[in-house]
Every structure is written in C-alpha cells, then in structure tokens.
Amino acid sequence: MIRVSNLTKDYGSRRAISDLTFNIEKGEIVAFLGPNGAGKTTTMRILSGYMPPSQGIVEVNGFDIIEQSLEVRRLVGYLPETVPLYPDLSVFEYLKFMADLRKIKQAEDRVDEVIEMVRLGDRSNSYIGNLSKGMRQRVGLAQALLHKPEVLILDEPTIGLDPAQIIEVRNLIREVGREHTVLLSTHILPEAQQVCSRVLIINKGKIVAEDTTENLQNRLTGSVRFRIRLRGDASAAAQKIGQIHGVLHAQAADTDLVEFESAPGQDVRAEAARVIVQSGLDLLELQPASLSLEDIFLQLTQEEEPAPTPELGQPEPAPEMEA
Amino acid sequence: MHNIWVIAKREYKLFFISPIAYGLLFVTLLTLGGFLFLDILYATQTQAFVPNIQRTFQLFIFPLLFLSVPAITMRTLAEENRAGTLELLLTAPVTDWELVFGKWLGTFFFFVTSIALTLVYPLILNSIVDPGIDQGVLISGYIGLILITAAMSAIGVLVSSFFRNQVAALLVTFGVIILFWVIGSPAQLVDGVAADVLRYLSLTEHFYDSFLIGLVRIQDVVYYLSMTAIALFLGSISVEARRWR
Ligand SMILES: Nc1ncnc2c1ncn2[C@@H]1O[C@H](COP(=O)(O)OP(=O)(O)OP(=O)(O)O)[C@@H](O)[C@H]1O
Ligand SMILES: [Mg+2]
C-alpha cells in the first residue's frame, strides 16, 4: 500500500530525515514512534502530498507521490499535527466544504455520518472557534475520514484529548483500521501497543527499530521489571529482594517503592512477595513496570552502553504519560 | 472547475461572516458617499462646475484601490498559511492553480458586489444634475473599475501567497498598487522604448484616457486581463514553491 524507499528530506542545510525505507501493507495499523524532532511530521507531510521529498521514492497504492500527487491525495486522509480548522465556520460548514472539495456524493449525509462517528452530533452547528481543544481534534479527525480514505495518516491524533476521549479515538482508529491502512505518529508507547500491529521507531531522522509491538518489547527488554509499593523500610526490602535467585538487581526508588529486574524467563514475583511479608513489611502493590519510551530510546540509540536505571527518588512515569 | 468554484464560494461567503469585510464595505461606501457629497456641495457653492460621472469615478477609484483591495486580499493566502489550513488545502485533491484562482475569484466576486452597491451614487447624482449623467461613461467607467480591481486583487492574492503575516501582505500590496499607479510618470523623463514600456505598464494610462471618457478599448481590456492572469499564474508558482522549502 505504502512503499517508501531511501526517503530523505532537507530543510535548507538541516537534514530532517535520512534514508528511510519501509513498507506498509493494506489493512495494517502502523505506529510511527519517536521523540520530539525525530522526523515524524516531516515524513507524514511527504506521504500526504504536502511537500515533496529531497530524495527517495514514495508510492501510495502504486501512485508516485510526485508524479501522481493528486491521485495520492485522493486516496489519503490526513490529520496534520496542527489541526487545520476555520474558526469562523461551524463544524458542519467546515466538513461540508471539505466534502465538496473531495467531490463526495450526498455530501451532507456523509458529513452527518462522520460527525456522529467522532461524537460531535450535538455540536454540529457550533462555531469551531468555540469548541474545546479535544473537540477540535475530533473535527480534524472527522475531516480525515470524510472520503473513506484507503490510507489514513494521523499525526499525533490523541494529543490534547482527555483520557475518556483518548480511549474513544483509539477505538475509532482500530475500527477504521479494519478496512483501511493507518499510519499514526505518537510518542506514547502504550498507545502504539494498544492500537497498532506494528511499530516503526524513528530517532534523529532514522529508523532505529521496526517490528510488531510484542516482539519489540520482548526484544528490547530481555528482562522483566517490577515495582513494589510497601509500608516500611524500602531500602532494607530492596536488599532482601536483591538476594533472591533470579533477580538481577533491586533498588529503593522511593521511601515506599522498590524496583527490581528479574532475569528473562524467571518468575520471581511469588518469592518477592513472600520475602517482603516475611520480613514484617506490608506489601501494598506489586506490578510490572514496563519500559518507558525513554528507556527504549536509550537502549536503541546508545546500544554500546546499557540503559541506565532510573534515578533514585524518581518514580517512573505512569504508562499513560508522555515520555 | 468544480474545485475553483468550491474554493471561490467559501472565500466569498467568509466575507459575509467576517466583521472586517463588513466594516471595510461600510467605510468604503461611506468614503465614496462623503467624497461625492462634498463634491456636490462644493459645486453648488462655487458654481464653478457641474458634478459629473467622470469626477465621481475619479473619486471612487482611490478608496477602492488603496483601501479595499489591499485590506481584502491580504487575508486570502497569508492567513491560511499562518493558521496551518494551507496544509489542508495543499493535501486535498486540488491543484495549486485551482486554489489560487478560486481564492481570487471569491475576492473578485466580493469586489463586484461592493462595486455594484456603489451604483446608488450615480443614480443619486443622476437625479440632481440636469440633464442627467452620461450613460456611456457610466457603463464604460464601471467596466474599467471592475477590470482594475480584478487586476489589482490578483496582485493582492499573489502578494498574500508570499507571507504568513496579513499586515505585511497589506503593506506590500499597497506599495505595488502605488507603484503601478505612478509608473507612467517617469515616462516623461525618458524617451523611446523605455517610455512606451513605462506608459504601457501604468494603471492610470489604461483608465483615464479610455474608460473614463466612455471608451472600451480592446488594448486596455487586454492589459488588465493579462495582468490578472500573470499575477495568478505567479501566485500558483509561489504556492508550489512553498512546498519545496
Ligand atoms: N519547516 C521547517 N523548517 C526547518 N526545519 C524544520 C521544519 N519542520 C521541521 N524541521 C526540523 O526537522 C526535524 C524533524 O522535525 P519533525 O517536525 O518532523 O519532528 P517530529 O518527529 O514530528 O517531532 P514532534 O514529536 O516534536 O512533533 C527537526 O529538527 C525540526 O527542527
Ligand atoms: Mg511532529
């Protein structure tokens, strides 16, 4: 569906992406994962036909991105990073304008349909300027869905949404992804894991890893990390846990928090719990701590050095938070 | 054609929900009415001349060209660029030429609407002077006004494509219109081909000696239309060049 080979883009003398090569098959939902400035937006702008690459070839459904730009643009639904909206138009007027530009038949029915899809049915006549940020984001999404595009390109589609809306939008993307090919960018790892079948990790304009979500995590971690919240002396507990067979290292991450890593293939959770309780401490919580995106990048981009463990006293960010 | 129409229609409609356009229309009509009123007042007091339609057109052209055109066209592409909606239009299945032409057509319809509203003034004038105003000049003058605004608004749209900032677009458009307005003057200082070229480029040359005296000459029509076409063509190149940055 999408073939990208040796894609390079220079802004003046600054190289934003260099030599990207990847394919996306029909019906896949693929995440483009990377930190700020990695080149996600740049790549998506090229794929959407907004700007031509400096070098390289991009084909969408067999159409060349430069030579057959209009054909590509007809196939693609695109939600840019800064949601392009006219604040003076109502939601309906805006979508009707886009539907007309895309020559959609029975435009008004289709507009009503996508407004329902993004759950803005009651705001259809509101001016876009008066909507909340999350609602605007959904109007932008509706715009991308209007013409039932074969390929959907979404640049950080869930940014600025509240948790309930994030879940809704992710479900929507999964739904759409059943029939369409979706490429979305994010810097939230769990988002990529939940929604996508495959992840392309990009850093400093280069693809540093490309795999299915599961494989990627296994490949990256190799070991498993856990977090224990307890009442009592955390550093003493850490020391005890560190002595368990199969635990690579353990440390007190906070006054009531112990983090430890176990060797691959060894389940030490029961033993760890027992140790804590036996030493007279109250075990409040035991949970796996997945690697944060930060850790993954550190691992991928500085492969020569082992990933540093989180700093003392700095609890890991909750999975939903941006890395 | 369909796309041009969709873009032009939205552009045109946007004027009627924008307070700036209403305000501008109001100010333009007020200025025109004010000019005309003072002219009539002056004429009746001094008895030096009879107000006629030629004078009226000469008064009209200033607020139209130097106020309305820059202020209305400044928004067209600069604002899309600033707000990021240009990304929407440039990734829709619309060619750059259709976009620029549609933008211009929408603003042009707006000018035609405002110029049509000014018709009340000649009608008023017609009722107070004896034996009425010159119908031929009325028609040719309006054709000329419409052609001038067509060409100058095309330049406004072109200039707007260079900027993200509307005020910058306004000032530059204003400057370019003044340039075309006065470009004929140095023709008196030089001679030969240079003088001909300068005179040919001059906006006023193609208005004062023809439309204003009741003539609709093919070379003047061609001048304004080709200026419109060239400006819009350059506009579409400018939009395309933006992609390559
Ligand atoms: N219009 C531009 N002109 C010049 N440089 C640019 C432009 N857009 C992006 N860049 C540069 O290209 C690089 C990649 O930027 P890009 O916006 O693609 O990153 P991103 O992965 O989308 O980041 P983010 O997560 O912050 O959105 C950055 O170094 C950025 O400074
Ligand atoms: Mg980005």
Coordinates of C-alpha atoms and ligand atoms in Angstrom, one line a residue:
Chain A
M1 CA 0.0 0.0 0.0
I2 CA 2.7 2.5 1.0
R3 CA 6.2 1.9 -0.3
V4 CA 8.9 4.3 0.9
S5 CA 12.5 3.9 -0.2
N6 CA 15.5 5.9 0.7
L7 CA 13.4 8.9 1.7
T8 CA 15.4 12.0 2.6
K9 CA 14.3 15.5 3.4
D10 CA 16.5 18.5 4.0
Y11 CA 15.3 21.8 5.3
G12 CA 17.9 24.1 4.0
S13 CA 21.1 22.5 5.3
R14 CA 19.3 20.7 8.1
R15 CA 18.6 17.0 7.4
A16 CA 15.3 16.2 9.0
I17 CA 15.0 12.6 7.8
S18 CA 17.6 10.5 6.1
D19 CA 17.3 7.4 4.0
L20 CA 14.1 6.0 5.4
T21 CA 12.9 2.8 3.9
F22 CA 9.7 0.9 4.9
N23 CA 6.6 -0.6 3.6
I24 CA 3.1 -0.7 4.9
E25 CA 0.7 -3.3 3.7
K26 CA -3.0 -2.9 3.2
G27 CA -5.1 -3.1 6.4
E28 CA -2.1 -2.6 8.7
I29 CA -2.2 -0.1 11.5
V30 CA 1.3 1.1 12.0
A31 CA 2.7 3.5 14.6
F32 CA 5.4 5.9 14.0
L33 CA 7.1 6.3 17.3
G34 CA 9.8 8.8 18.1
P35 CA 10.8 11.7 20.4
N36 CA 10.4 15.3 19.5
G37 CA 12.2 16.3 16.3
A38 CA 12.6 12.7 15.2
G39 CA 11.1 13.5 11.8
K40 CA 7.6 12.0 12.2
T41 CA 5.8 15.1 11.0
T42 CA 8.2 15.6 8.1
T43 CA 7.7 12.0 6.9
M44 CA 3.9 12.3 7.2
R45 CA 3.9 15.6 5.3
I46 CA 5.7 13.9 2.5
L47 CA 3.3 10.9 2.5
S48 CA 0.3 13.1 2.4
G49 CA 1.5 15.0 -0.6
Y50 CA 2.0 18.3 1.2
M51 CA 5.7 18.5 0.3
P52 CA 8.0 16.6 -2.0
P53 CA 11.0 14.7 -0.6
S54 CA 14.6 15.9 -1.3
Q55 CA 15.5 12.4 -2.4
G56 CA 13.8 9.0 -2.5
I57 CA 10.7 7.4 -3.8
V58 CA 7.3 7.2 -2.2
E59 CA 4.4 5.2 -3.7
V60 CA 0.9 5.0 -2.3
N61 CA -1.1 2.2 -3.9
G62 CA 1.2 2.3 -6.8
F63 CA 0.9 6.1 -7.4
D64 CA 4.1 8.1 -7.3
I65 CA 4.0 10.9 -4.7
I66 CA 5.4 13.5 -7.0
E67 CA 4.2 12.4 -10.5
Q68 CA 0.7 11.4 -9.4
S69 CA 0.3 13.7 -6.4
L70 CA -3.4 14.3 -7.0
E71 CA -4.2 10.6 -7.2
V72 CA -2.3 10.0 -3.9
R73 CA -4.1 12.9 -2.3
R74 CA -7.5 11.4 -3.3
L75 CA -6.5 8.1 -1.5
V76 CA -5.2 9.7 1.6
G77 CA -7.0 11.1 4.6
Y78 CA -4.6 13.3 6.6
L79 CA -4.8 14.8 10.1
P80 CA -1.9 17.3 10.3
E81 CA -0.1 18.0 13.6
T82 CA -1.6 21.4 13.9
V83 CA -5.3 20.7 13.2
P84 CA -6.2 22.8 10.2
L85 CA -9.6 24.4 11.0
Y86 CA -11.5 27.6 10.2
P87 CA -12.7 29.0 13.5
D88 CA -15.4 31.1 11.7
L89 CA -17.1 28.1 10.2
S90 CA -19.4 25.7 12.1
V91 CA -18.4 22.1 12.3
F92 CA -21.0 21.2 9.6
E93 CA -20.0 24.0 7.3
Y94 CA -16.3 23.1 7.6
L95 CA -16.9 19.5 6.8
K96 CA -19.3 20.3 4.0
F97 CA -16.6 22.5 2.4
M98 CA -14.1 19.6 2.6
A99 CA -16.6 17.1 1.4
D100 CA -17.3 19.4 -1.6
L101 CA -13.6 19.7 -2.3
R102 CA -13.4 16.0 -2.3
K103 CA -16.4 15.7 -4.6
I104 CA -18.3 13.4 -2.2
K105 CA -21.8 12.4 -3.3
Q106 CA -24.6 13.1 -0.9
A107 CA -22.1 15.3 1.0
E108 CA -24.5 16.4 3.7
D109 CA -25.4 12.8 4.7
R110 CA -21.8 11.8 4.8
V111 CA -20.9 14.9 6.9
D112 CA -23.6 14.0 9.4
E113 CA -22.3 10.5 9.4
V114 CA -18.7 11.4 10.3
I115 CA -19.9 14.0 12.8
E116 CA -21.7 11.1 14.6
M117 CA -18.5 8.9 14.3
V118 CA -16.5 11.4 16.2
R119 CA -19.4 12.0 18.7
L120 CA -20.0 15.7 17.9
G121 CA -23.6 15.2 17.0
D122 CA -24.8 17.9 19.4
R123 CA -22.1 20.4 18.3
S124 CA -22.7 20.2 14.6
N125 CA -23.8 23.9 14.4
S126 CA -21.2 25.3 16.8
Y127 CA -18.5 27.5 15.5
I128 CA -15.2 25.7 15.5
G129 CA -13.6 28.6 17.3
N130 CA -15.9 27.9 20.3
L131 CA -15.0 24.2 20.7
S132 CA -12.6 22.8 23.2
K133 CA -9.2 21.6 22.0
G134 CA -10.3 17.9 22.2
M135 CA -13.4 18.6 20.2
R136 CA -11.3 20.4 17.6
Q137 CA -9.0 17.5 17.4
R138 CA -12.0 15.3 16.6
V139 CA -13.3 17.7 14.0
G140 CA -9.9 17.3 12.3
L141 CA -10.2 13.6 12.5
A142 CA -13.7 13.7 11.0
Q143 CA -12.2 15.7 8.1
A144 CA -9.6 13.0 7.5
L145 CA -12.3 10.3 7.5
L146 CA -14.8 12.1 5.2
H147 CA -13.9 10.4 1.9
K148 CA -13.4 6.9 3.4
P149 CA -9.8 7.1 2.5
E150 CA -7.8 4.0 1.7
V151 CA -4.9 5.3 3.7
L152 CA -5.3 7.3 6.9
I153 CA -2.3 9.4 8.1
L154 CA -2.7 10.8 11.6
D155 CA -0.1 13.0 13.1
E156 CA -0.5 12.6 16.9
P157 CA -4.2 12.0 16.8
T158 CA -4.8 11.7 20.6
I159 CA -2.8 14.7 21.7
G160 CA -4.8 17.1 23.8
L161 CA -7.7 14.7 24.5
D162 CA -8.9 13.7 27.9
P163 CA -8.5 10.0 28.9
A164 CA -12.0 9.1 28.0
Q165 CA -11.7 10.7 24.6
I166 CA -8.3 9.1 24.1
I167 CA -9.9 5.7 24.5
E168 CA -12.7 6.6 22.1
V169 CA -10.4 7.9 19.5
R170 CA -8.2 4.8 19.8
N171 CA -11.2 2.6 19.4
L172 CA -12.3 4.6 16.4
I173 CA -8.8 4.2 14.8
R174 CA -9.0 0.5 15.4
E175 CA -12.4 0.4 13.9
V176 CA -11.3 2.3 10.8
G177 CA -8.2 0.2 10.7
R178 CA -10.2 -2.9 9.9
E179 CA -10.9 -1.6 6.4
H180 CA -8.2 1.0 5.9
T181 CA -4.5 1.3 6.2
V182 CA -3.5 3.5 9.0
L183 CA -0.2 5.2 9.9
L184 CA -0.2 7.2 13.1
S185 CA 2.5 9.0 14.9
T186 CA 2.8 9.2 18.6
H187 CA 5.4 9.4 21.4
I188 CA 3.3 7.4 23.7
L189 CA 4.4 3.7 23.7
P190 CA 1.3 2.2 25.2
E191 CA -0.7 3.9 22.5
A192 CA 1.3 2.2 19.9
Q193 CA 1.0 -1.1 21.7
Q194 CA -2.8 -0.8 22.1
V195 CA -3.7 0.3 18.7
C196 CA -1.1 -0.8 16.3
S197 CA 0.0 -4.1 14.9
R198 CA 3.5 -2.8 14.0
V199 CA 5.8 -0.1 15.2
L200 CA 8.4 1.9 13.4
I201 CA 10.7 3.6 15.8
I202 CA 12.4 6.7 14.4
N203 CA 15.0 8.8 16.0
K204 CA 17.0 11.7 14.6
G205 CA 15.6 11.0 11.1
K206 CA 16.5 7.4 11.0
I207 CA 14.5 4.2 11.6
V208 CA 16.1 2.5 14.6
A209 CA 13.7 -0.4 15.0
E210 CA 10.8 -1.9 13.2
D211 CA 8.8 -4.8 14.5
T212 CA 5.5 -6.0 15.8
T213 CA 4.6 -4.4 19.1
E214 CA 5.1 -7.7 21.1
N215 CA 8.3 -8.6 19.5
L216 CA 9.7 -5.2 20.0
Q217 CA 9.0 -5.2 23.7
N218 CA 10.5 -8.7 24.2
R219 CA 13.5 -7.9 22.1
L220 CA 14.1 -4.7 23.9
T221 CA 13.7 -5.8 27.5
G222 CA 15.2 -9.2 27.6
S223 CA 14.5 -9.0 31.3
V224 CA 11.4 -8.1 33.2
R225 CA 11.0 -5.3 35.7
F226 CA 8.7 -5.0 38.6
R227 CA 7.7 -2.4 41.1
I228 CA 6.7 -3.0 44.7
R229 CA 5.0 -0.5 46.9
L230 CA 5.2 -1.2 50.6
R231 CA 4.9 0.2 54.0
G232 CA 8.2 0.0 55.9
D233 CA 11.9 0.3 55.2
A234 CA 12.2 0.2 51.4
S235 CA 16.0 0.0 51.2
A236 CA 16.0 -3.0 53.6
A237 CA 13.4 -4.6 51.4
A238 CA 15.4 -3.9 48.3
Q239 CA 18.4 -5.6 49.8
K240 CA 16.4 -8.7 50.6
I241 CA 14.8 -8.9 47.2
G242 CA 18.2 -8.5 45.6
Q243 CA 19.3 -11.7 47.2
I244 CA 16.5 -13.7 45.6
H245 CA 17.8 -16.1 43.0
G246 CA 16.9 -14.8 39.5
V247 CA 16.8 -11.1 40.5
L248 CA 19.3 -9.1 38.6
H249 CA 19.2 -6.1 40.7
A250 CA 16.9 -4.3 43.1
Q251 CA 16.8 -0.8 44.5
A252 CA 14.7 1.5 46.5
A253 CA 13.3 4.0 44.1
D254 CA 11.5 5.9 46.8
T255 CA 10.8 5.7 50.6
D256 CA 8.0 3.3 49.8
L257 CA 8.9 1.9 46.4
V258 CA 11.3 -0.9 45.4
E259 CA 12.1 -1.6 41.8
F260 CA 13.7 -4.8 40.7
E261 CA 14.6 -6.6 37.5
S262 CA 14.4 -10.3 37.0
A263 CA 16.4 -12.5 34.6
P264 CA 14.4 -13.5 31.4
G265 CA 12.2 -16.5 31.8
Q266 CA 12.2 -16.5 35.6
D267 CA 9.0 -15.6 37.5
V268 CA 10.2 -14.3 40.9
R269 CA 7.0 -12.5 41.9
A270 CA 5.8 -15.0 44.4
E271 CA 9.2 -15.2 46.0
A272 CA 9.5 -11.5 46.2
A273 CA 6.1 -11.1 47.9
R274 CA 7.0 -13.8 50.4
V275 CA 10.3 -12.1 51.2
I276 CA 8.6 -8.8 51.9
V277 CA 5.9 -10.3 54.1
Q278 CA 8.3 -12.5 56.0
S279 CA 10.5 -9.5 56.9
G280 CA 7.4 -8.0 58.6
L281 CA 6.7 -5.3 55.9
D282 CA 3.3 -4.6 54.5
L283 CA 3.1 -5.4 50.7
L284 CA 0.7 -2.9 49.1
E285 CA 1.3 -3.3 45.4
L286 CA 3.3 -5.5 43.1
Q287 CA 3.2 -4.6 39.4
P288 CA 5.2 -5.0 36.3
A289 CA 6.9 -1.7 35.2
S290 CA 7.1 -1.7 31.5
L291 CA 10.0 0.1 29.9
S292 CA 9.2 3.7 29.3
L293 CA 9.7 5.1 25.8
E294 CA 12.7 7.0 27.1
D295 CA 14.3 3.8 28.2
I296 CA 13.6 2.2 24.8
F297 CA 15.3 5.1 23.0
L298 CA 18.2 5.0 25.3
Q299 CA 18.6 1.3 24.6
L300 CA 18.1 1.7 20.9
T301 CA 20.2 4.7 20.3
Q302 CA 23.0 4.0 22.7
E303 CA 23.4 0.3 22.2
E304 CA 27.0 0.2 23.3
E305 CA 26.1 1.3 26.8
P306 CA 23.5 -0.5 29.0
A307 CA 20.4 1.5 29.7
P308 CA 20.8 3.4 32.8
T309 CA 18.4 2.6 35.6
P310 CA 16.0 5.3 36.6
E311 CA 17.5 7.9 39.0
L312 CA 16.9 7.4 42.7
G313 CA 13.9 9.1 44.0
Q314 CA 12.4 9.5 40.5
P315 CA 9.4 7.2 40.1
E316 CA 8.8 6.1 36.6
P317 CA 6.2 8.0 34.7
A318 CA 2.9 6.3 34.6
P319 CA 2.4 4.5 31.3
E320 CA -0.2 7.0 30.0
M321 CA 2.0 9.9 30.4
E322 CA 4.2 11.2 27.6
A323 CA 7.7 10.1 27.8
Chain B
M1 CA -13.6 24.0 -12.5
H2 CA -15.6 22.3 -9.7
N3 CA -12.7 22.9 -7.2
I4 CA -12.3 26.5 -8.2
W5 CA -15.9 27.1 -7.6
V6 CA -16.0 25.4 -4.2
I7 CA -13.0 27.5 -3.1
A8 CA -14.4 30.7 -4.5
K9 CA -17.7 30.1 -2.9
R10 CA -16.2 29.6 0.5
E11 CA -14.0 32.6 0.2
Y12 CA -16.9 34.8 -0.8
K13 CA -19.1 33.5 2.0
L14 CA -16.3 34.1 4.5
F15 CA -16.5 37.8 3.8
F16 CA -20.1 37.9 4.9
I17 CA -19.3 36.4 8.3
S18 CA -16.2 38.5 8.8
P19 CA -16.7 41.8 10.6
I20 CA -13.6 43.2 8.8
A21 CA -15.2 42.8 5.4
Y22 CA -18.4 44.4 6.6
G23 CA -16.5 47.2 8.2
L24 CA -14.5 47.8 5.1
L25 CA -17.5 47.8 2.9
F26 CA -19.1 50.3 5.2
V27 CA -16.1 52.5 5.3
T28 CA -15.6 52.3 1.5
L29 CA -19.2 53.2 0.8
L30 CA -19.1 56.0 3.4
T31 CA -16.0 57.4 1.9
L32 CA -17.4 57.3 -1.6
G33 CA -20.6 58.9 -0.4
G34 CA -18.7 61.5 1.6
F35 CA -16.5 62.4 -1.4
L36 CA -19.5 62.7 -3.7
F37 CA -21.4 64.8 -1.1
L38 CA -18.5 67.2 -0.7
D39 CA -18.1 67.5 -4.4
I40 CA -21.8 68.3 -4.9
L41 CA -21.7 70.8 -2.0
Y42 CA -18.6 72.5 -3.4
A43 CA -20.1 72.6 -6.9
T44 CA -23.3 74.2 -5.7
Q45 CA -21.5 76.8 -3.6
T46 CA -18.8 77.8 -6.1
Q47 CA -20.9 77.3 -9.2
A48 CA -17.5 76.6 -10.8
F49 CA -18.5 73.3 -12.4
V50 CA -21.3 70.8 -12.6
P51 CA -20.7 67.5 -10.8
N52 CA -20.5 64.7 -13.4
I53 CA -19.9 61.0 -13.5
Q54 CA -16.3 61.4 -14.6
R55 CA -15.4 63.2 -11.4
T56 CA -17.3 60.6 -9.5
F57 CA -15.3 57.8 -10.9
Q58 CA -12.0 59.6 -10.2
L59 CA -13.1 60.0 -6.6
F60 CA -14.2 56.3 -6.3
I61 CA -11.0 54.8 -7.5
F62 CA -9.0 55.9 -4.5
P63 CA -10.7 54.1 -1.7
L64 CA -11.4 51.1 -3.8
L65 CA -7.8 50.6 -4.9
F66 CA -5.9 51.9 -2.0
L67 CA -8.1 50.7 0.8
S68 CA -10.4 47.8 -0.2
V69 CA -8.1 45.8 -2.4
P70 CA -5.1 45.5 0.0
A71 CA -7.3 45.0 3.0
I72 CA -9.5 42.4 1.4
T73 CA -6.8 40.4 -0.4
M74 CA -4.2 40.4 2.5
R75 CA -6.0 37.5 4.2
T76 CA -6.5 35.2 1.3
L77 CA -3.4 33.0 1.4
A78 CA -1.3 34.6 4.2
E79 CA -3.9 33.7 6.8
E80 CA -4.3 30.1 5.5
N81 CA -0.5 29.9 5.8
R82 CA -0.4 31.2 9.3
A83 CA -3.3 29.1 10.6
G84 CA -2.0 25.9 9.0
T85 CA -5.1 25.4 6.9
L86 CA -2.9 25.7 3.8
E87 CA -1.7 22.2 4.8
L88 CA -5.3 21.1 4.5
L89 CA -5.8 22.7 1.1
L90 CA -2.5 21.5 -0.3
T91 CA -3.2 17.9 0.7
A92 CA -6.7 18.0 -0.7
P93 CA -7.0 16.9 -4.4
V94 CA -6.8 20.4 -5.6
T95 CA -4.1 21.8 -7.9
D96 CA -2.2 24.9 -6.8
W97 CA -3.6 26.8 -9.7
E98 CA -7.2 25.9 -8.8
L99 CA -6.5 27.1 -5.2
V100 CA -5.1 30.4 -6.2
F101 CA -7.7 31.1 -8.9
G102 CA -10.5 30.1 -6.6
K103 CA -9.2 32.4 -3.9
W104 CA -9.0 35.3 -6.4
L105 CA -12.4 34.6 -7.8
G106 CA -14.0 34.7 -4.4
T107 CA -12.5 38.0 -3.6
F108 CA -13.3 39.3 -7.1
F109 CA -17.0 38.5 -6.5
F110 CA -16.8 40.4 -3.3
F111 CA -15.4 43.4 -5.2
V112 CA -18.1 43.1 -7.8
T113 CA -20.7 43.1 -5.1
S114 CA -19.3 46.2 -3.4
I115 CA -18.9 48.0 -6.7
A116 CA -22.5 47.1 -7.6
L117 CA -23.6 48.7 -4.3
T118 CA -21.8 52.0 -5.3
L119 CA -24.3 52.2 -8.2
V120 CA -26.6 54.1 -5.8
Y121 CA -24.3 57.1 -6.0
P122 CA -24.5 57.7 -9.8
L123 CA -28.2 57.2 -9.5
I124 CA -28.4 59.9 -6.9
L125 CA -26.2 62.1 -9.0
N126 CA -28.4 61.5 -12.0
S127 CA -31.4 62.7 -10.2
I128 CA -29.8 66.0 -9.1
V129 CA -27.9 67.2 -12.2
D130 CA -29.6 68.4 -15.3
P131 CA -29.8 66.8 -17.9
G132 CA -28.7 63.7 -16.1
I133 CA -25.4 61.8 -16.2
D134 CA -23.6 60.4 -19.3
Q135 CA -24.9 56.8 -19.6
G136 CA -22.0 55.8 -21.9
V137 CA -19.4 56.9 -19.4
L138 CA -21.4 55.3 -16.6
I139 CA -21.1 51.9 -18.3
S140 CA -17.5 52.1 -19.6
G141 CA -16.4 53.6 -16.2
Y142 CA -17.9 50.6 -14.3
I143 CA -16.3 48.2 -16.7
G144 CA -13.0 49.9 -16.1
L145 CA -13.4 49.9 -12.3
I146 CA -14.2 46.2 -12.4
L147 CA -11.2 45.4 -14.6
I148 CA -8.8 47.5 -12.4
T149 CA -10.0 45.7 -9.2
A150 CA -9.7 42.4 -11.0
A151 CA -6.0 43.0 -11.8
M152 CA -5.1 44.6 -8.5
S153 CA -6.8 41.9 -6.4
A154 CA -4.9 39.3 -8.4
I155 CA -1.7 41.1 -7.4
G156 CA -3.0 41.2 -3.8
V157 CA -3.6 37.4 -3.8
L158 CA -0.1 36.9 -5.3
V159 CA 1.5 39.1 -2.6
S160 CA -0.6 37.3 0.1
S161 CA 1.0 34.0 -1.0
F162 CA 4.4 35.2 0.0
F163 CA 3.5 35.9 3.6
R164 CA 2.2 34.4 6.8
N165 CA 1.5 37.9 8.2
Q166 CA -1.5 39.7 6.8
V167 CA -0.2 43.1 7.7
A168 CA 2.9 42.5 5.7
A169 CA 0.8 41.4 2.7
L170 CA -1.4 44.5 3.1
L171 CA 1.6 46.9 3.1
V172 CA 3.3 45.3 0.1
T173 CA 0.1 45.1 -1.9
F174 CA -0.5 48.8 -1.1
G175 CA 3.1 49.6 -2.3
V176 CA 2.7 47.6 -5.5
I177 CA -0.5 49.3 -6.4
I178 CA 1.1 52.7 -5.8
L179 CA 4.0 51.6 -8.0
F180 CA 1.6 50.7 -10.9
W181 CA -0.2 53.9 -10.3
V182 CA 2.8 56.2 -10.7
I183 CA 4.9 54.1 -13.0
G184 CA 3.8 56.2 -16.0
S185 CA 5.2 59.5 -14.6
P186 CA 8.9 58.9 -15.3
A187 CA 7.9 58.2 -18.9
Q188 CA 8.1 62.0 -19.5
L189 CA 11.8 61.9 -18.5
V190 CA 12.9 59.2 -20.8
D191 CA 12.1 58.5 -24.4
G192 CA 11.9 55.7 -26.9
V193 CA 11.1 52.2 -25.9
A194 CA 11.5 52.7 -22.2
A195 CA 8.9 55.4 -22.2
D196 CA 6.5 53.2 -24.1
V197 CA 7.0 50.3 -21.7
L198 CA 6.5 52.5 -18.6
R199 CA 3.4 54.0 -20.1
Y200 CA 2.1 50.6 -21.1
L201 CA 2.5 49.3 -17.6
S202 CA 0.8 52.3 -16.0
L203 CA -2.6 51.6 -14.4
T204 CA -3.8 55.1 -14.9
E205 CA -2.8 55.2 -18.6
H206 CA -5.3 52.5 -19.3
F207 CA -8.1 54.1 -17.4
Y208 CA -8.1 57.8 -17.6
D209 CA -7.8 58.1 -21.4
S210 CA -10.3 55.4 -22.2
F211 CA -12.8 54.0 -19.8
L212 CA -13.2 57.4 -18.1
I213 CA -14.1 59.1 -21.3
G214 CA -16.6 56.5 -22.4
L215 CA -14.3 54.2 -24.5
V216 CA -13.9 50.5 -24.0
R217 CA -10.7 49.8 -26.0
I218 CA -9.5 46.2 -26.6
Q219 CA -5.9 47.0 -25.6
D220 CA -7.0 48.3 -22.2
V221 CA -9.1 45.2 -21.6
V222 CA -6.2 43.0 -22.6
Y223 CA -3.9 44.9 -20.3
Y224 CA -6.0 44.3 -17.2
L225 CA -6.9 40.8 -18.1
S226 CA -3.3 39.8 -18.8
M227 CA -2.1 41.4 -15.6
T228 CA -4.7 39.4 -13.8
A229 CA -3.7 36.1 -15.5
I230 CA 0.1 36.8 -14.9
A231 CA -0.4 37.6 -11.3
L232 CA -2.5 34.5 -10.7
F233 CA 0.0 32.3 -12.6
L234 CA 2.8 33.6 -10.5
G235 CA 0.7 33.1 -7.4
S236 CA 0.3 29.4 -8.2
I237 CA 4.0 29.1 -8.8
S238 CA 4.6 30.8 -5.4
V239 CA 2.3 28.3 -3.7
E240 CA 4.1 25.4 -5.4
A241 CA 7.5 26.8 -4.4
R242 CA 6.3 26.9 -0.8
R243 CA 6.1 23.1 -0.9
W244 CA 9.7 22.7 -1.9
R245 CA 11.0 24.6 1.0
Ligands
LIG1 N1 9.5 23.9 8.3 C1 10.7 23.5 8.8 N2 11.8 24.2 8.5 C2 13.0 23.9 9.0 N3 13.2 22.8 9.8 C3 12.2 22.0 10.1 C4 10.8 22.3 9.6 N4 10.0 21.4 10.1 C5 10.7 20.6 10.8 N5 12.0 20.9 10.9 C6 13.1 20.2 11.5 O1 13.1 18.8 11.1 C7 13.4 18.0 12.2 C8 12.2 17.0 12.3 O2 11.0 17.7 12.7 P1 9.6 17.0 12.7 O3 8.6 18.1 12.9 O4 9.4 16.1 11.6 O5 9.7 16.1 14.1 P2 8.6 15.3 14.8 O6 9.1 13.9 14.9 O7 7.3 15.5 14.2 O8 8.6 15.9 16.3 P3 7.5 16.2 17.3 O9 7.3 14.9 18.1 O10 8.0 17.3 18.2 O11 6.2 16.6 16.6 C9 13.5 18.9 13.4 O12 14.9 19.0 13.6 C10 12.9 20.2 13.0 O13 13.6 21.2 13.6
MG2 MG 5.5 16.2 14.8

